[in-house]
Amino acid sequence: MKVYLIRHGETGWNRIHKLQGQSDIELNDVGRELAYLTAMGLKDTDFDLIYSSPLIRAYETAKIIRGDRDTDIIMDRRLLEIDFGEGEGGPIPGRDDDPKNPIYAFEFDTDNYVPPKGGETFEEIYMRTSDFWDTVIMPLEGSMENILIVGHGCMNRTILNRIMGRPLKDFWDIKLDNCAVSVVDVTDGRATVVEPGRLYYSREDERFRPLPGGPEIYG
């Protein structure tokens, strides 16, 4: 069984490096184009099931990639992006920002991350995505061939890093731009990441280049 784990297309908040978390921000025009290009790259893949985060940026990406396939999109709240609580809508910090900012630790000192008020810890998001993977996806081996999951930058990494056995300090080592496609093989009850973060568009195209400050890495 192959599982295609995809990050949603670009949003306006991605473009200006604002924390989205569980804020329900729709795709922008670039994000829709990225989703269409990804759909073209996957047009010959028959998806037996499609799962999506309930957030509109993921659900719209799932609909575009589904195209004219007669496949329902199943929304599951365990696929929501990490919740930043009171930090949502704020700027994504860089290396030159205040290390006392909790979001700074989220990106640069993950072992010591304490979320803003109302936010979610790494442990909490790992618990819910692991529950989804173990109770929903793994039991499908033998009855399904290709499954599509559309989620988010941080959320997708929790699944990939757990499968790869990566420690929390290396959480961001996998590069996942918008609409990055990661392929997981499930054989004899064992999951293996066979392709992390493939893009079906070029970052060299000026339309898709991130703004100065580096590409957004989560949301």
PDB file of C-alpha atoms in Angstrom, residues 71-150:
ATOM      1  CA  THR A  71     -13.708   9.378  -4.371  1.00  0.00           C
ATOM      2  CA  ASP A  72     -15.130  10.933  -1.220  1.00  0.00           C
ATOM      3  CA  ILE A  73     -12.930  13.205   0.887  1.00  0.00           C
ATOM      4  CA  ILE A  74     -13.053  12.179   4.535  1.00  0.00           C
ATOM      5  CA  MET A  75     -12.239  14.960   6.987  1.00  0.00           C
ATOM      6  CA  ASP A  76     -10.609  14.041  10.280  1.00  0.00           C
ATOM      7  CA  ARG A  77      -9.815  16.495  13.073  1.00  0.00           C
ATOM      8  CA  ARG A  78      -6.722  14.522  14.025  1.00  0.00           C
ATOM      9  CA  LEU A  79      -5.184  15.941  10.829  1.00  0.00           C
ATOM     10  CA  LEU A  80      -5.540  19.569  11.953  1.00  0.00           C
ATOM     11  CA  GLU A  81      -2.376  21.658  12.045  1.00  0.00           C
ATOM     12  CA  ILE A  82      -0.783  22.241  15.442  1.00  0.00           C
ATOM     13  CA  ASP A  83      -2.634  24.847  17.504  1.00  0.00           C
ATOM     14  CA  PHE A  84      -0.576  27.948  18.337  1.00  0.00           C
ATOM     15  CA  GLY A  85      -3.196  29.375  20.695  1.00  0.00           C
ATOM     16  CA  GLU A  86      -2.662  33.084  21.287  1.00  0.00           C
ATOM     17  CA  GLY A  87       0.319  32.986  18.914  1.00  0.00           C
ATOM     18  CA  GLU A  88      -1.798  32.491  15.800  1.00  0.00           C
ATOM     19  CA  GLY A  89      -1.697  35.386  13.385  1.00  0.00           C
ATOM     20  CA  GLY A  90       1.687  36.510  14.678  1.00  0.00           C
ATOM     21  CA  PRO A  91       4.925  36.584  12.674  1.00  0.00           C
ATOM     22  CA  ILE A  92       7.107  33.537  12.167  1.00  0.00           C
ATOM     23  CA  PRO A  93      10.408  34.379  13.909  1.00  0.00           C
ATOM     24  CA  GLY A  94      13.834  34.174  12.322  1.00  0.00           C
ATOM     25  CA  ARG A  95      17.278  33.508  13.767  1.00  0.00           C
ATOM     26  CA  ASP A  96      17.690  37.185  14.676  1.00  0.00           C
ATOM     27  CA  ASP A  97      14.493  37.341  16.720  1.00  0.00           C
ATOM     28  CA  ASP A  98      14.052  37.109  20.487  1.00  0.00           C
ATOM     29  CA  PRO A  99      14.820  33.564  21.731  1.00  0.00           C
ATOM     30  CA  LYS A 100      12.313  34.212  24.550  1.00  0.00           C
ATOM     31  CA  ASN A 101       9.520  34.155  21.985  1.00  0.00           C
ATOM     32  CA  PRO A 102       7.932  30.664  22.397  1.00  0.00           C
ATOM     33  CA  ILE A 103       7.589  30.335  18.634  1.00  0.00           C
ATOM     34  CA  TYR A 104      11.358  30.828  18.324  1.00  0.00           C
ATOM     35  CA  ALA A 105      11.843  27.622  20.305  1.00  0.00           C
ATOM     36  CA  PHE A 106       9.205  25.912  18.145  1.00  0.00           C
ATOM     37  CA  GLU A 107      11.470  26.368  15.151  1.00  0.00           C
ATOM     38  CA  PHE A 108      14.991  26.514  16.566  1.00  0.00           C
ATOM     39  CA  ASP A 109      14.896  24.706  19.939  1.00  0.00           C
ATOM     40  CA  THR A 110      12.141  22.128  19.557  1.00  0.00           C
ATOM     41  CA  ASP A 111      13.154  20.083  22.604  1.00  0.00           C
ATOM     42  CA  ASN A 112      12.313  23.047  24.835  1.00  0.00           C
ATOM     43  CA  TYR A 113       9.193  24.358  23.093  1.00  0.00           C
ATOM     44  CA  VAL A 114       6.428  25.594  25.402  1.00  0.00           C
ATOM     45  CA  PRO A 115       3.371  26.749  23.385  1.00  0.00           C
ATOM     46  CA  PRO A 116       1.683  30.116  23.789  1.00  0.00           C
ATOM     47  CA  LYS A 117      -1.417  30.175  25.986  1.00  0.00           C
ATOM     48  CA  GLY A 118      -4.078  27.885  24.549  1.00  0.00           C
ATOM     49  CA  GLY A 119      -1.598  26.224  22.212  1.00  0.00           C
ATOM     50  CA  GLU A 120      -0.660  22.597  21.660  1.00  0.00           C
ATOM     51  CA  THR A 121       2.549  20.802  22.590  1.00  0.00           C
ATOM     52  CA  PHE A 122       4.532  18.527  20.290  1.00  0.00           C
ATOM     53  CA  GLU A 123       3.492  15.625  22.480  1.00  0.00           C
ATOM     54  CA  GLU A 124      -0.190  16.430  21.962  1.00  0.00           C
ATOM     55  CA  ILE A 125      -0.033  16.673  18.178  1.00  0.00           C
ATOM     56  CA  TYR A 126       2.072  13.499  17.993  1.00  0.00           C
ATOM     57  CA  MET A 127      -0.564  11.693  20.060  1.00  0.00           C
ATOM     58  CA  ARG A 128      -3.455  12.582  17.761  1.00  0.00           C
ATOM     59  CA  THR A 129      -1.648  12.011  14.457  1.00  0.00           C
ATOM     60  CA  SER A 130      -0.229   8.711  15.723  1.00  0.00           C
ATOM     61  CA  ASP A 131      -3.727   7.640  16.723  1.00  0.00           C
ATOM     62  CA  PHE A 132      -4.990   8.453  13.225  1.00  0.00           C
ATOM     63  CA  TRP A 133      -2.132   6.603  11.543  1.00  0.00           C
ATOM     64  CA  ASP A 134      -2.318   3.518  13.769  1.00  0.00           C
ATOM     65  CA  THR A 135      -6.109   3.126  13.905  1.00  0.00           C
ATOM     66  CA  VAL A 136      -7.150   4.381  10.458  1.00  0.00           C
ATOM     67  CA  ILE A 137      -4.297   3.971   7.968  1.00  0.00           C
ATOM     68  CA  MET A 138      -2.305   0.900   9.009  1.00  0.00           C
ATOM     69  CA  PRO A 139      -5.334  -1.445   9.158  1.00  0.00           C
ATOM     70  CA  LEU A 140      -6.047  -0.643   5.484  1.00  0.00           C
ATOM     71  CA  GLU A 141      -3.032  -2.572   4.219  1.00  0.00           C
ATOM     72  CA  GLY A 142      -4.238  -5.477   2.106  1.00  0.00           C
ATOM     73  CA  SER A 143      -7.544  -3.844   1.160  1.00  0.00           C
ATOM     74  CA  MET A 144      -6.294  -0.559  -0.356  1.00  0.00           C
ATOM     75  CA  GLU A 145      -3.528   0.299  -2.811  1.00  0.00           C
ATOM     76  CA  ASN A 146      -3.228   4.101  -2.783  1.00  0.00           C
ATOM     77  CA  ILE A 147      -4.353   6.532  -0.102  1.00  0.00           C
ATOM     78  CA  LEU A 148      -4.144  10.327  -0.212  1.00  0.00           C
ATOM     79  CA  ILE A 149      -3.815  12.422   2.962  1.00  0.00           C
ATOM     80  CA  VAL A 150      -3.760  16.229   2.729  1.00  0.00           C
TER      81      VAL A 150
END
